[in-house]
CSV table of C-alpha atoms in Angstrom, one decimal:
chain,number,residue,atom,x,y,z
A,77,MET,CA,63.2,85.1,137.3
A,78,GLY,CA,59.8,86.4,136.3
A,79,GLU,CA,60.2,85.2,132.7
A,80,LYS,CA,59.3,81.7,131.8
A,81,VAL,CA,62.3,79.4,132.0
A,82,VAL,CA,62.2,76.2,129.8
A,83,ALA,CA,65.1,73.9,129.4
A,84,GLY,CA,65.9,70.2,129.7
A,85,ARG,CA,68.5,68.9,132.1
A,86,PHE,CA,71.9,70.5,131.8
A,87,ALA,CA,75.0,68.9,130.3
A,88,LEU,CA,78.4,69.3,131.9
A,89,SER,CA,79.5,71.7,129.2
A,90,ASP,CA,76.5,74.0,129.7
A,91,ARG,CA,77.9,75.7,132.7
A,92,GLN,CA,81.2,76.4,131.0
A,93,ARG,CA,79.4,77.9,128.0
A,94,TYR,CA,77.1,79.9,130.3
A,95,ARG,CA,80.1,81.2,132.2
A,96,ARG,CA,81.7,82.4,129.0
A,97,LYS,CA,78.4,84.1,128.0
A,98,LEU,CA,78.2,85.7,131.4
A,99,GLN,CA,81.7,87.2,130.9
A,100,GLN,CA,80.6,88.5,127.5
A,101,CYS,CA,77.5,90.1,129.0
A,102,LEU,CA,79.7,91.7,131.7
A,103,ALA,CA,82.0,93.1,129.0
A,104,GLY,CA,78.9,94.3,127.1
A,105,LEU,CA,77.6,96.1,130.3
A,106,ALA,CA,81.0,97.8,130.7
A,107,ARG,CA,80.9,99.0,127.1
A,108,LEU,CA,77.4,100.4,127.6
A,109,LEU,CA,78.5,102.2,130.7
A,110,ASP,CA,81.7,103.6,129.1
A,111,GLU,CA,79.7,104.7,126.0
A,112,LYS,CA,77.0,106.4,128.2
A,113,ARG,CA,74.3,104.6,126.5
A,114,PHE,CA,71.9,104.5,129.4
A,115,ASP,CA,68.5,106.2,129.8
A,116,ARG,CA,68.4,109.8,131.1
A,117,PRO,CA,66.9,110.6,134.5
A,118,LYS,CA,63.2,109.8,134.6
A,119,ASN,CA,62.5,109.5,138.3
A,120,LEU,CA,60.6,106.3,137.8
A,121,MET,CA,59.6,104.0,140.6
A,122,GLY,CA,57.9,100.6,140.7
A,123,LEU,CA,56.3,98.3,143.3
A,124,GLU,CA,55.8,94.6,143.7
A,125,ILE,CA,54.0,92.9,146.6
A,126,GLU,CA,54.0,89.2,147.3
A,127,LEU,CA,50.8,88.0,148.9
A,128,ASN,CA,49.4,85.0,150.8
A,129,LEU,CA,46.1,83.1,150.2
A,130,ALA,CA,44.3,82.0,153.4
A,131,GLY,CA,40.8,80.9,154.2
A,132,ALA,CA,38.3,82.3,156.7
A,133,ASP,CA,39.9,80.0,159.3
A,134,GLY,CA,43.2,81.8,158.8
A,135,LEU,CA,44.9,78.7,157.4
A,136,PRO,CA,46.8,78.7,154.0
A,137,ARG,CA,45.0,77.8,150.8
A,138,MET,CA,47.1,76.0,148.1
A,139,MET,CA,45.1,77.4,145.2
A,140,ASN,CA,46.9,80.2,143.4
A,141,ALA,CA,46.2,78.7,140.0
A,142,GLU,CA,42.4,78.8,140.6
A,143,VAL,CA,42.6,82.4,142.0
A,144,LEU,CA,44.8,83.7,139.2
A,145,GLU,CA,42.4,82.2,136.6
A,146,ARG,CA,39.5,84.2,138.2
A,147,ILE,CA,41.5,87.4,138.6
A,148,ALA,CA,42.5,87.2,134.9
A,149,SER,CA,44.9,90.2,135.1
A,150,HIS,CA,48.5,90.5,134.0
A,151,ASP,CA,49.1,92.6,137.1
A,152,PHE,CA,48.9,89.4,139.2
A,153,GLN,CA,51.3,86.6,138.8
A,154,THR,CA,52.2,83.3,140.3
A,155,GLU,CA,54.9,83.0,143.0
A,156,LEU,CA,56.9,80.2,144.5
A,157,GLY,CA,54.3,78.5,146.7
A,158,MET,CA,50.8,77.5,145.7
A,159,PHE,CA,49.5,79.8,148.5
A,160,ASN,CA,51.4,82.8,147.0
A,161,LEU,CA,50.5,85.5,144.5
A,162,GLU,CA,52.4,88.6,143.4
A,163,VAL,CA,50.9,92.0,142.3
A,164,ASN,CA,52.9,94.3,140.1
A,165,ILE,CA,52.2,98.0,139.9
A,166,VAL,CA,53.2,99.7,136.6
A,167,PRO,CA,56.1,102.2,137.0
A,168,HIS,CA,55.2,105.7,138.1
A,169,ARG,CA,57.1,109.0,138.0
A,170,LEU,CA,58.0,110.2,141.5
A,171,GLY,CA,56.3,113.5,142.1
A,172,GLY,CA,52.9,115.2,142.8
A,173,ARG,CA,50.3,113.0,144.4
A,174,VAL,CA,52.0,109.7,143.3
A,175,LEU,CA,51.8,108.2,146.8
A,176,ASP,CA,48.0,108.6,147.1
A,177,GLN,CA,47.7,107.4,143.5
A,178,LEU,CA,49.7,104.3,144.3
A,179,ALA,CA,47.6,103.6,147.4
A,180,GLU,CA,44.3,103.9,145.4
A,181,GLU,CA,45.6,101.6,142.7
A,182,LEU,CA,46.7,99.0,145.3
A,183,ARG,CA,43.4,99.2,147.2
A,184,ALA,CA,41.4,98.7,144.0
A,185,GLY,CA,43.6,95.8,142.7
A,186,LEU,CA,43.9,94.0,146.0
A,187,GLY,CA,40.2,94.5,146.7
A,188,TYR,CA,39.3,92.9,143.4
A,189,ALA,CA,41.8,90.1,143.9
A,190,ASP,CA,40.3,89.4,147.4
A,191,ARG,CA,36.8,89.2,146.0
A,192,LYS,CA,37.9,86.8,143.3
A,193,ALA,CA,39.7,84.7,145.9
A,194,ASN,CA,36.6,84.7,148.1
A,195,GLU,CA,34.7,82.9,145.2
A,196,VAL,CA,36.9,79.8,145.8
A,197,GLY,CA,37.0,80.0,149.6
A,198,ALA,CA,40.3,82.0,150.0
A,199,GLY,CA,41.3,85.6,150.7
A,200,ILE,CA,44.3,87.8,150.3
A,201,VAL,CA,46.6,88.3,153.3
A,202,MET,CA,49.4,90.8,153.1
A,203,ILE,CA,51.8,89.8,155.8
A,204,GLY,CA,55.5,89.0,155.9
A,205,ILE,CA,55.1,85.3,157.0
A,206,LEU,CA,51.6,83.8,157.3
A,207,PRO,CA,51.6,82.8,161.0
A,208,THR,CA,49.5,79.7,160.5
A,209,LEU,CA,51.9,77.9,158.1
A,210,VAL,CA,53.1,74.6,159.3
A,211,GLN,CA,56.1,72.6,158.1
A,212,ASP,CA,53.9,70.2,156.1
A,213,ASP,CA,52.6,73.2,154.0
A,214,LEU,CA,56.1,74.0,152.8
A,215,VAL,CA,57.0,70.9,150.8
A,216,SER,CA,58.0,70.5,147.1
A,217,GLY,CA,54.5,69.2,146.3
A,218,ASN,CA,53.2,72.7,147.1
A,219,LEU,CA,55.5,74.6,144.8
A,220,SER,CA,53.7,76.4,142.0
A,221,ASP,CA,53.5,74.5,138.8
A,222,ALA,CA,56.0,76.5,136.8
A,223,ASP,CA,59.2,75.2,135.2
A,224,ARG,CA,61.4,77.9,136.7
A,225,TYR,CA,60.5,77.0,140.3
A,226,LEU,CA,60.9,73.3,139.8
A,227,MET,CA,64.2,73.8,138.1
A,228,LEU,CA,65.5,76.3,140.6
A,229,ASN,CA,64.6,73.8,143.4
A,230,GLU,CA,66.5,71.0,141.6
A,231,GLN,CA,69.6,73.1,141.0
A,232,ILE,CA,69.8,74.6,144.5
A,233,LEU,CA,69.4,71.1,146.0
A,234,ALA,CA,72.0,69.7,143.6
A,235,ALA,CA,74.5,72.4,144.5
A,236,ARG,CA,73.9,71.9,148.2
A,237,GLY,CA,73.9,68.1,148.1
A,238,GLU,CA,71.8,67.6,151.2
A,239,ASP,CA,68.6,68.7,153.0
A,240,PHE,CA,68.3,72.4,154.1
A,241,THR,CA,68.7,73.1,157.8
A,242,LEU,CA,66.6,75.8,159.4
A,243,ASP,CA,67.9,77.0,162.7
A,244,ILE,CA,66.6,80.4,164.0
A,245,ALA,CA,67.0,81.3,167.6
A,246,GLY,CA,64.8,84.3,168.7
A,247,VAL,CA,62.2,84.5,171.4
A,248,GLU,CA,61.9,80.8,170.8
A,249,ARG,CA,64.1,78.5,168.8
A,250,LEU,CA,63.1,76.7,165.6
A,251,THR,CA,65.2,73.9,164.2
A,252,CYS,CA,64.1,71.6,161.4
A,253,THR,CA,65.1,70.3,158.0
A,254,SER,CA,63.6,70.6,154.5
A,255,ALA,CA,64.1,68.5,151.4
A,256,SER,CA,63.3,71.5,149.1
A,257,ILE,CA,63.5,75.3,148.9
A,258,ALA,CA,59.7,75.4,149.6
A,259,PRO,CA,60.2,77.2,153.0
A,260,GLU,CA,61.4,80.2,151.0
A,261,ALA,CA,57.8,80.6,149.9
A,262,ALA,CA,56.8,81.6,153.4
A,263,CYS,CA,58.7,84.9,152.8
A,264,THR,CA,56.4,87.5,151.2
A,265,SER,CA,57.9,90.9,150.7
A,266,VAL,CA,57.5,94.3,149.1
A,267,GLN,CA,60.0,95.1,146.4
A,268,LEU,CA,60.6,98.8,145.7
A,269,HIS,CA,62.3,99.7,142.4
A,270,LEU,CA,64.0,103.0,141.6
A,271,GLN,CA,65.3,103.7,138.1
A,272,VAL,CA,68.6,105.6,138.3
A,273,THR,CA,71.3,106.8,136.0
A,274,PRO,CA,74.7,105.1,136.2
A,275,ALA,CA,76.2,108.2,137.8
A,276,ARG,CA,73.7,108.0,140.6
A,277,PHE,CA,73.5,104.3,141.0
A,278,ALA,CA,76.2,103.8,143.7
A,279,ASP,CA,74.9,106.7,145.8
A,280,VAL,CA,71.4,105.2,145.8
A,281,TRP,CA,72.5,101.6,146.4
A,282,ASN,CA,74.9,102.7,149.3
A,283,ALA,CA,72.1,104.8,150.8
A,284,ALA,CA,69.7,101.9,150.5
A,285,GLN,CA,72.2,99.6,152.3
A,286,ALA,CA,72.8,102.1,155.0
A,287,ILE,CA,69.1,102.4,155.8
A,288,ALA,CA,68.1,98.7,155.4
A,289,ALA,CA,68.1,98.2,159.1
A,290,VAL,CA,66.0,101.2,159.8
A,291,GLN,CA,63.4,100.0,157.2
A,292,ILE,CA,63.2,96.7,159.0
A,293,ALA,CA,63.0,98.3,162.5
A,294,VAL,CA,60.0,100.4,161.6
A,295,GLY,CA,58.4,97.9,159.1
A,296,ALA,CA,59.0,94.4,160.7
A,297,ASN,CA,56.0,92.1,160.2
A,298,SER,CA,57.2,88.5,160.3
A,299,PRO,CA,57.6,87.3,164.0
A,300,PHE,CA,56.2,83.8,163.6
A,301,LEU,CA,57.2,80.7,161.6
A,302,PHE,CA,55.9,77.1,162.1
A,303,GLY,CA,54.2,78.0,165.3
A,304,LYS,CA,57.4,79.6,166.9
A,305,GLU,CA,57.9,83.2,167.9
A,306,LEU,CA,61.3,84.0,166.4
A,307,TRP,CA,62.9,87.3,165.2
A,308,ARG,CA,60.7,90.4,164.8
A,309,GLU,CA,61.5,90.1,161.1
A,310,SER,CA,62.2,86.4,160.5
A,311,ARG,CA,62.2,86.5,156.7
A,312,PRO,CA,65.9,87.3,156.2
A,313,PRO,CA,67.3,84.3,158.2
A,314,LEU,CA,64.6,82.1,156.8
A,315,PHE,CA,65.3,83.2,153.2
A,316,GLN,CA,69.1,82.8,153.6
A,317,GLN,CA,68.8,79.3,155.1
A,318,ALA,CA,66.1,78.1,152.6
A,319,THR,CA,68.2,79.0,149.6
A,320,ASP,CA,71.6,78.2,151.0
A,321,THR,CA,73.7,76.2,148.5
A,322,ARG,CA,76.5,75.8,151.0
A,323,PRO,CA,76.8,72.7,153.1
A,324,PRO,CA,78.3,73.3,156.6
A,325,GLU,CA,81.9,72.8,155.3
A,326,LEU,CA,81.6,75.6,152.7
A,327,GLN,CA,80.0,77.9,155.3
A,328,ALA,CA,82.9,77.2,157.6
A,329,GLN,CA,85.3,78.3,154.8
A,330,GLY,CA,83.6,81.6,154.5
A,331,VAL,CA,81.9,81.0,151.2
A,332,ARG,CA,79.3,83.7,150.7
A,333,PRO,CA,75.6,82.8,150.9
A,334,ARG,CA,73.4,83.5,147.8
A,335,THR,CA,71.1,85.5,150.1
A,336,TRP,CA,73.5,88.2,150.9
A,337,PHE,CA,73.7,91.7,152.5
A,338,GLY,CA,77.0,92.3,150.8
A,339,GLU,CA,80.4,93.2,152.2
A,340,ARG,CA,81.4,96.7,151.0
A,341,TRP,CA,80.2,100.0,149.7
A,342,VAL,CA,80.4,100.3,145.9
A,343,SER,CA,81.5,102.9,143.4
A,344,SER,CA,79.3,101.7,140.4
A,345,ALA,CA,76.7,99.2,139.4
A,346,TYR,CA,79.3,97.3,137.6
A,347,ASP,CA,80.9,96.3,141.0
A,348,LEU,CA,77.8,94.4,142.0
A,349,PHE,CA,77.3,92.5,138.7
A,350,GLU,CA,81.0,91.6,138.7
A,351,GLU,CA,80.8,90.3,142.2
A,352,ASN,CA,77.8,88.2,141.3
A,353,LEU,CA,79.8,86.5,138.6
A,354,ARG,CA,83.0,86.2,140.7
A,355,TYR,CA,81.4,84.7,143.8
A,356,PHE,CA,78.3,82.7,142.7
A,357,PRO,CA,78.3,79.7,140.4
A,358,PRO,CA,75.4,79.6,137.9
A,359,LEU,CA,72.3,77.8,139.0
A,360,LEU,CA,70.4,77.9,135.7
A,361,PRO,CA,72.9,77.8,132.8
A,362,ILE,CA,70.5,78.6,130.0
A,363,CYS,CA,72.1,80.4,127.1
A,364,ALA,CA,70.3,82.8,124.7
A,365,GLU,CA,71.3,83.1,121.0
A,366,GLU,CA,72.3,86.8,121.4
A,367,ASP,CA,76.0,87.7,121.0
A,368,PRO,CA,76.0,90.7,123.3
A,369,LEU,CA,79.3,92.2,122.2
A,370,ARG,CA,78.4,92.0,118.5
A,371,VAL,CA,75.1,93.7,119.3
A,372,VAL,CA,77.0,96.5,121.1
A,373,ASP,CA,79.5,96.7,118.2
A,374,GLU,CA,76.6,97.2,115.8
A,375,GLY,CA,75.2,100.0,117.9
A,376,GLY,CA,72.3,97.9,119.3
A,377,VAL,CA,71.2,97.3,122.9
A,378,PRO,CA,71.8,93.8,124.2
A,379,GLY,CA,69.3,92.1,126.5
A,380,LEU,CA,72.2,90.5,128.5
A,381,LYS,CA,69.8,87.7,129.3
A,382,GLU,CA,72.4,85.4,130.9
A,383,LEU,CA,73.5,88.2,133.2
A,384,VAL,CA,69.9,89.1,134.1
A,385,LEU,CA,69.0,85.4,134.8
A,386,HIS,CA,72.1,84.9,136.9
A,387,ASN,CA,71.5,88.1,138.8
A,388,GLY,CA,68.0,86.8,139.6
A,389,THR,CA,69.5,83.9,141.5
A,390,VAL,CA,71.7,86.0,143.8
A,391,TYR,CA,69.4,87.3,146.5
A,392,ARG,CA,70.8,90.6,147.6
A,393,TRP,CA,68.6,92.7,149.9
A,394,ASN,CA,69.3,95.6,147.5
A,395,ARG,CA,69.8,94.2,144.1
A,396,PRO,CA,71.1,95.8,140.9
A,397,VAL,CA,68.8,95.4,137.9
A,398,TYR,CA,69.6,95.8,134.2
A,399,GLY,CA,66.6,96.3,131.9
A,400,VAL,CA,65.7,97.5,128.5
A,401,ALA,CA,62.6,99.6,127.8
A,402,ASP,CA,61.6,101.0,124.4
A,403,GLY,CA,65.0,100.0,123.1
A,404,VAL,CA,67.0,102.0,125.7
A,405,PRO,CA,68.9,100.3,128.6
A,406,HIS,CA,68.4,101.4,132.2
A,407,LEU,CA,69.5,100.5,135.7
A,408,ARG,CA,67.4,100.1,138.8
A,409,VAL,CA,68.0,99.6,142.5
A,410,GLU,CA,65.5,96.9,143.7
A,411,ASN,CA,65.0,97.2,147.5
A,412,ARG,CA,63.9,93.8,148.8
A,413,VAL,CA,64.1,94.5,152.5
A,414,LEU,CA,60.5,95.0,153.5
A,415,PRO,CA,57.9,92.4,154.4
A,416,ALA,CA,54.4,92.7,152.9
A,417,GLY,CA,51.7,94.6,154.8
A,418,PRO,CA,50.1,95.2,157.1
A,419,THR,CA,47.9,97.6,155.1
A,420,VAL,CA,48.1,99.5,151.9
A,421,THR,CA,48.7,102.7,153.9
A,422,ASP,CA,51.6,101.0,155.7
A,423,VAL,CA,53.1,99.8,152.5
A,424,ILE,CA,53.0,103.3,150.9
A,425,ALA,CA,54.3,104.8,154.1
A,426,ASN,CA,57.3,102.4,154.0
A,427,ALA,CA,57.8,103.3,150.3
A,428,ALA,CA,57.7,107.1,151.0
A,429,PHE,CA,60.3,106.7,153.8
A,430,PHE,CA,62.6,104.7,151.4
A,431,TYR,CA,62.3,107.0,148.4
A,432,GLY,CA,62.7,110.1,150.5
A,433,LEU,CA,65.7,108.8,152.4
A,434,VAL,CA,67.7,107.5,149.5
A,435,ARG,CA,67.3,110.8,147.7
A,436,ALA,CA,68.3,112.9,150.7
A,437,LEU,CA,71.2,110.7,151.8
A,438,GLY,CA,72.4,110.4,148.2
A,439,ASP,CA,72.6,114.1,147.9
A,440,GLU,CA,74.7,114.7,151.1
A,441,SER,CA,78.2,116.1,150.7
A,442,ARG,CA,79.5,113.8,153.5
A,443,PRO,CA,77.3,110.7,152.8
A,444,VAL,CA,76.5,108.4,155.7
A,445,TRP,CA,78.4,105.5,154.1
A,446,SER,CA,81.6,107.6,154.2
A,447,ARG,CA,81.2,107.7,158.0
A,448,LEU,CA,79.6,104.3,158.8
A,449,PRO,CA,81.7,101.1,158.4
A,450,PHE,CA,80.0,98.6,156.1
A,451,GLU,CA,80.4,96.0,158.9
A,452,ALA,CA,78.3,98.2,161.1
A,453,ALA,CA,75.5,98.5,158.5
A,454,ALA,CA,75.5,94.7,158.2
A,455,GLU,CA,75.4,94.2,162.0
A,456,ASN,CA,72.5,96.8,162.1
A,457,PHE,CA,70.6,94.7,159.6
A,458,ASP,CA,70.7,91.6,161.8
A,459,THR,CA,70.0,93.6,165.0
A,460,ALA,CA,66.9,95.2,163.4
A,461,CYS,CA,65.6,91.8,162.2
A,462,ARG,CA,66.0,90.4,165.7
A,463,ASP,CA,64.6,93.3,167.7
A,464,GLY,CA,62.3,95.2,165.3
A,465,ILE,CA,61.2,98.6,166.5
A,466,ASP,CA,63.1,98.1,169.8
A,467,ALA,CA,66.5,97.8,168.0
A,468,GLU,CA,69.5,100.0,168.8
A,469,LEU,CA,71.6,100.7,165.8
A,470,HIS,CA,75.1,102.0,165.0
A,471,TRP,CA,75.0,105.4,163.4
A,472,PRO,CA,77.5,108.2,162.8
A,473,ARG,CA,77.5,110.9,165.5
A,474,PRO,CA,76.0,114.2,164.4
A,475,GLY,CA,78.3,117.1,163.8
A,476,ARG,CA,82.0,117.1,163.1
A,477,ALA,CA,83.2,115.1,166.0
A,478,GLY,CA,83.1,111.9,164.0
A,479,GLY,CA,82.8,108.3,165.1
A,480,VAL,CA,79.9,106.0,165.5
A,481,THR,CA,77.5,105.7,168.4
A,482,ARG,CA,74.5,103.4,169.3
A,483,VAL,CA,71.1,105.0,169.1
A,484,PRO,CA,67.6,103.5,169.5
A,485,ALA,CA,66.0,103.1,166.1
A,486,VAL,CA,62.9,105.1,167.0
A,487,LYS,CA,65.0,108.1,168.2
A,488,LEU,CA,67.2,108.0,165.1
A,489,VAL,CA,64.1,107.9,162.8
A,490,ARG,CA,62.2,110.7,164.6
A,491,ASP,CA,65.2,113.0,165.3
A,492,GLU,CA,67.2,112.6,162.1
A,493,LEU,CA,65.8,110.4,159.4
A,494,LEU,CA,62.2,111.6,159.1
A,495,PRO,CA,63.3,115.2,158.4
A,496,LEU,CA,65.7,113.8,155.8
A,497,ALA,CA,63.0,111.7,154.2
A,498,ALA,CA,60.8,114.8,154.0
A,499,ALA,CA,63.5,116.8,152.3
A,500,GLY,CA,64.1,113.9,149.9
A,501,LEU,CA,60.4,113.8,149.0
A,502,ASP,CA,60.5,117.5,148.5
A,503,ALA,CA,63.4,117.0,146.1
A,504,TRP,CA,61.3,114.5,144.2
A,505,ASN,CA,58.5,117.2,144.1
A,506,VAL,CA,56.1,115.0,146.0
A,507,ASP,CA,53.0,116.9,147.1
A,508,PRO,CA,53.4,118.1,150.7
A,509,ALA,CA,50.1,116.5,151.7
A,510,ASP,CA,51.3,113.1,150.5
A,511,ARG,CA,54.6,113.6,152.2
A,512,ASP,CA,53.2,114.5,155.6
A,513,ARG,CA,50.4,111.9,155.5
A,514,TYR,CA,52.7,108.9,154.9
A,515,LEU,CA,55.8,110.0,156.8
A,516,GLY,CA,53.3,110.7,159.7
A,517,VAL,CA,52.5,107.0,159.7
A,518,ILE,CA,56.2,106.2,160.3
A,519,GLU,CA,56.4,108.8,163.0
A,520,GLN,CA,53.4,107.4,164.8
A,521,ARG,CA,54.8,103.9,164.7
A,522,CYS,CA,57.9,105.2,166.4
A,523,LYS,CA,55.9,107.2,168.9
A,524,ARG,CA,53.7,104.2,169.9
A,525,ARG,CA,56.5,101.6,169.3
A,526,MET,CA,54.0,99.6,167.3
A,527,ASN,CA,54.5,97.9,163.9
A,528,GLY,CA,53.1,94.8,162.4
A,529,ALA,CA,55.4,92.5,164.3
A,530,SER,CA,54.8,94.0,167.7
A,531,TRP,CA,51.0,93.9,167.1
A,532,GLN,CA,51.1,90.3,166.0
A,533,ALA,CA,53.2,89.3,169.1
A,534,ASP,CA,51.1,91.3,171.5
A,535,THR,CA,47.8,90.0,170.2
A,536,TYR,CA,49.1,86.4,170.2
A,537,HIS,CA,50.2,86.6,173.8
A,538,ARG,CA,46.9,88.2,174.7
A,539,ALA,CA,45.2,85.1,173.2
A,540,LEU,CA,47.5,82.7,175.1
A,541,GLU,CA,46.7,84.5,178.4
A,542,ALA,CA,43.0,84.1,177.6
A,543,GLY,CA,43.5,80.3,177.5
A,544,LEU,CA,43.9,79.5,173.8
A,545,GLU,CA,46.4,76.8,172.8
A,546,ARG,CA,49.3,77.9,170.6
A,547,GLU,CA,47.8,76.9,167.2
A,548,ALA,CA,44.4,78.4,168.0
A,549,ALA,CA,46.0,81.6,169.2
A,550,LEU,CA,47.9,82.0,166.0
A,551,ALA,CA,44.8,81.3,163.9
A,552,ALA,CA,42.8,83.8,165.9
A,553,MET,CA,45.5,86.4,165.6
A,554,THR,CA,45.7,85.8,161.8
A,555,ARG,CA,41.9,86.1,161.4
A,556,ARG,CA,41.9,89.4,163.4
A,557,TYR,CA,44.9,90.7,161.4
A,558,SER,CA,43.0,89.9,158.1
A,559,GLU,CA,40.0,91.8,159.3
A,560,LEU,CA,42.0,94.9,160.3
A,561,MET,CA,44.1,94.7,157.1
A,562,LEU,CA,40.9,94.9,155.0
A,563,GLU,CA,39.6,97.8,157.1
A,564,GLY,CA,42.8,99.6,156.0
A,565,GLU,CA,43.7,101.8,159.0
A,566,PRO,CA,47.5,101.8,159.6
A,567,VAL,CA,48.8,99.2,162.0
A,568,HIS,CA,49.8,101.7,164.8
A,569,THR,CA,46.1,102.4,165.3
A,570,TRP,CA,45.1,98.7,165.6
A,571,PRO,CA,43.8,97.6,169.0
A,572,VAL,CA,45.7,94.8,170.5
A,573,GLY,CA,43.7,91.6,171.0
A,574,PHE,CA,40.5,90.5,169.3
A,575,PRO,CA,36.8,90.6,169.9
A,576,GLY,CA,35.0,87.6,171.3
A,577,PRO,CA,36.2,84.7,173.4
A,578,GLY,CA,39.8,84.8,174.1
A,579,GLY,CA,40.1,88.5,173.3
């Protein structure tokens, strides 16, 4: 979806033609897999972070076009809402001091972007959901001025046929409706990419699904929406409901949502692309000129543009990605679980935990997904989103006894998963100093039971106790968050509360 999409309104025949092209693309993908045409192992990883723009008052600023013009860098791009930006870090090879290198690149890039945003009265805030957003901020008039967003909004609305309903019951309950997909823009995330060979794809994807709940538990950073305290990580329910093409009747029939955890472990990347075609009608039936099967017949590498476009409108939390670089096709797992922030150090710590774990779990002779029912992994994901660092998760019992037990997420991480993540980073040949520094951040979050979501909630309640009204408390908390984010120390070290009146 990052490429520019330009098309007029669609004719009735467009969807049938597009569906035929999708089947040709899928057959082309199968051919490429059978003929072992994919790139060899390169240990490449990549990183994208979605960002918010807010003023010194902590309130959102609808001015990404002005800020992007001043930044003037291809590393920064527009995102769905006018208060959103995205920064992309070029792929790096896993190994050595890559984690510190990524952290330095991010600090430099985000610092530059923040200074440029300051020139027009805005600043960069790296947070899962900006706590000061109100419903009037998230309307179609505040969607970024790009064809792909406007067209996607039209097509999802047309498929649904009625307003979207948001209903999230957490600490408090939020119920409201929206006439557009704009509430999706509230969700700002970190996307971690890992290039894998076809033979390794299923192991990495299954491992990523198994640990998605653990990533959320230690990394939650989105407890507020529209002034309500909801789940510790409110992005997943919000994203699902804000992109839901199903009216209530289709939901009752069990039709799958486009924002989807999935329903089974897989044996190949093909499984996921095939499911996307089987279960999800096209939203943007835009056909390219390429004949993918002819390209394969002639020994070339097809772009599979219809498949790639369709894949970008199915919002799996771990998404399969097909790409072509230097004329060679490759596969990636895109991990979309994590919220943005709170600091660069926290983001890199979350990345280290992910890349280490998927390597170690993927190498196990009795992998966790052979011992954990998929339904338990899906239930874990919802539990972690609700409860954050206090979640209790289903996990296979250690040893040969078998079966599944419930264990506090912090105990699971400290006793079992951090040693595995360390072993995985060793297998990637990551420098021990980087390994210990960033996994140490995860360990300290567990020890102190403090992540971005718990800091936000605790500081907000401190403000309420000091006599601030709800909106003022959220704004004060957001301003303090921004100060500490810029200082850069990891969130588990942040003092709760804020200086001055109401602190």
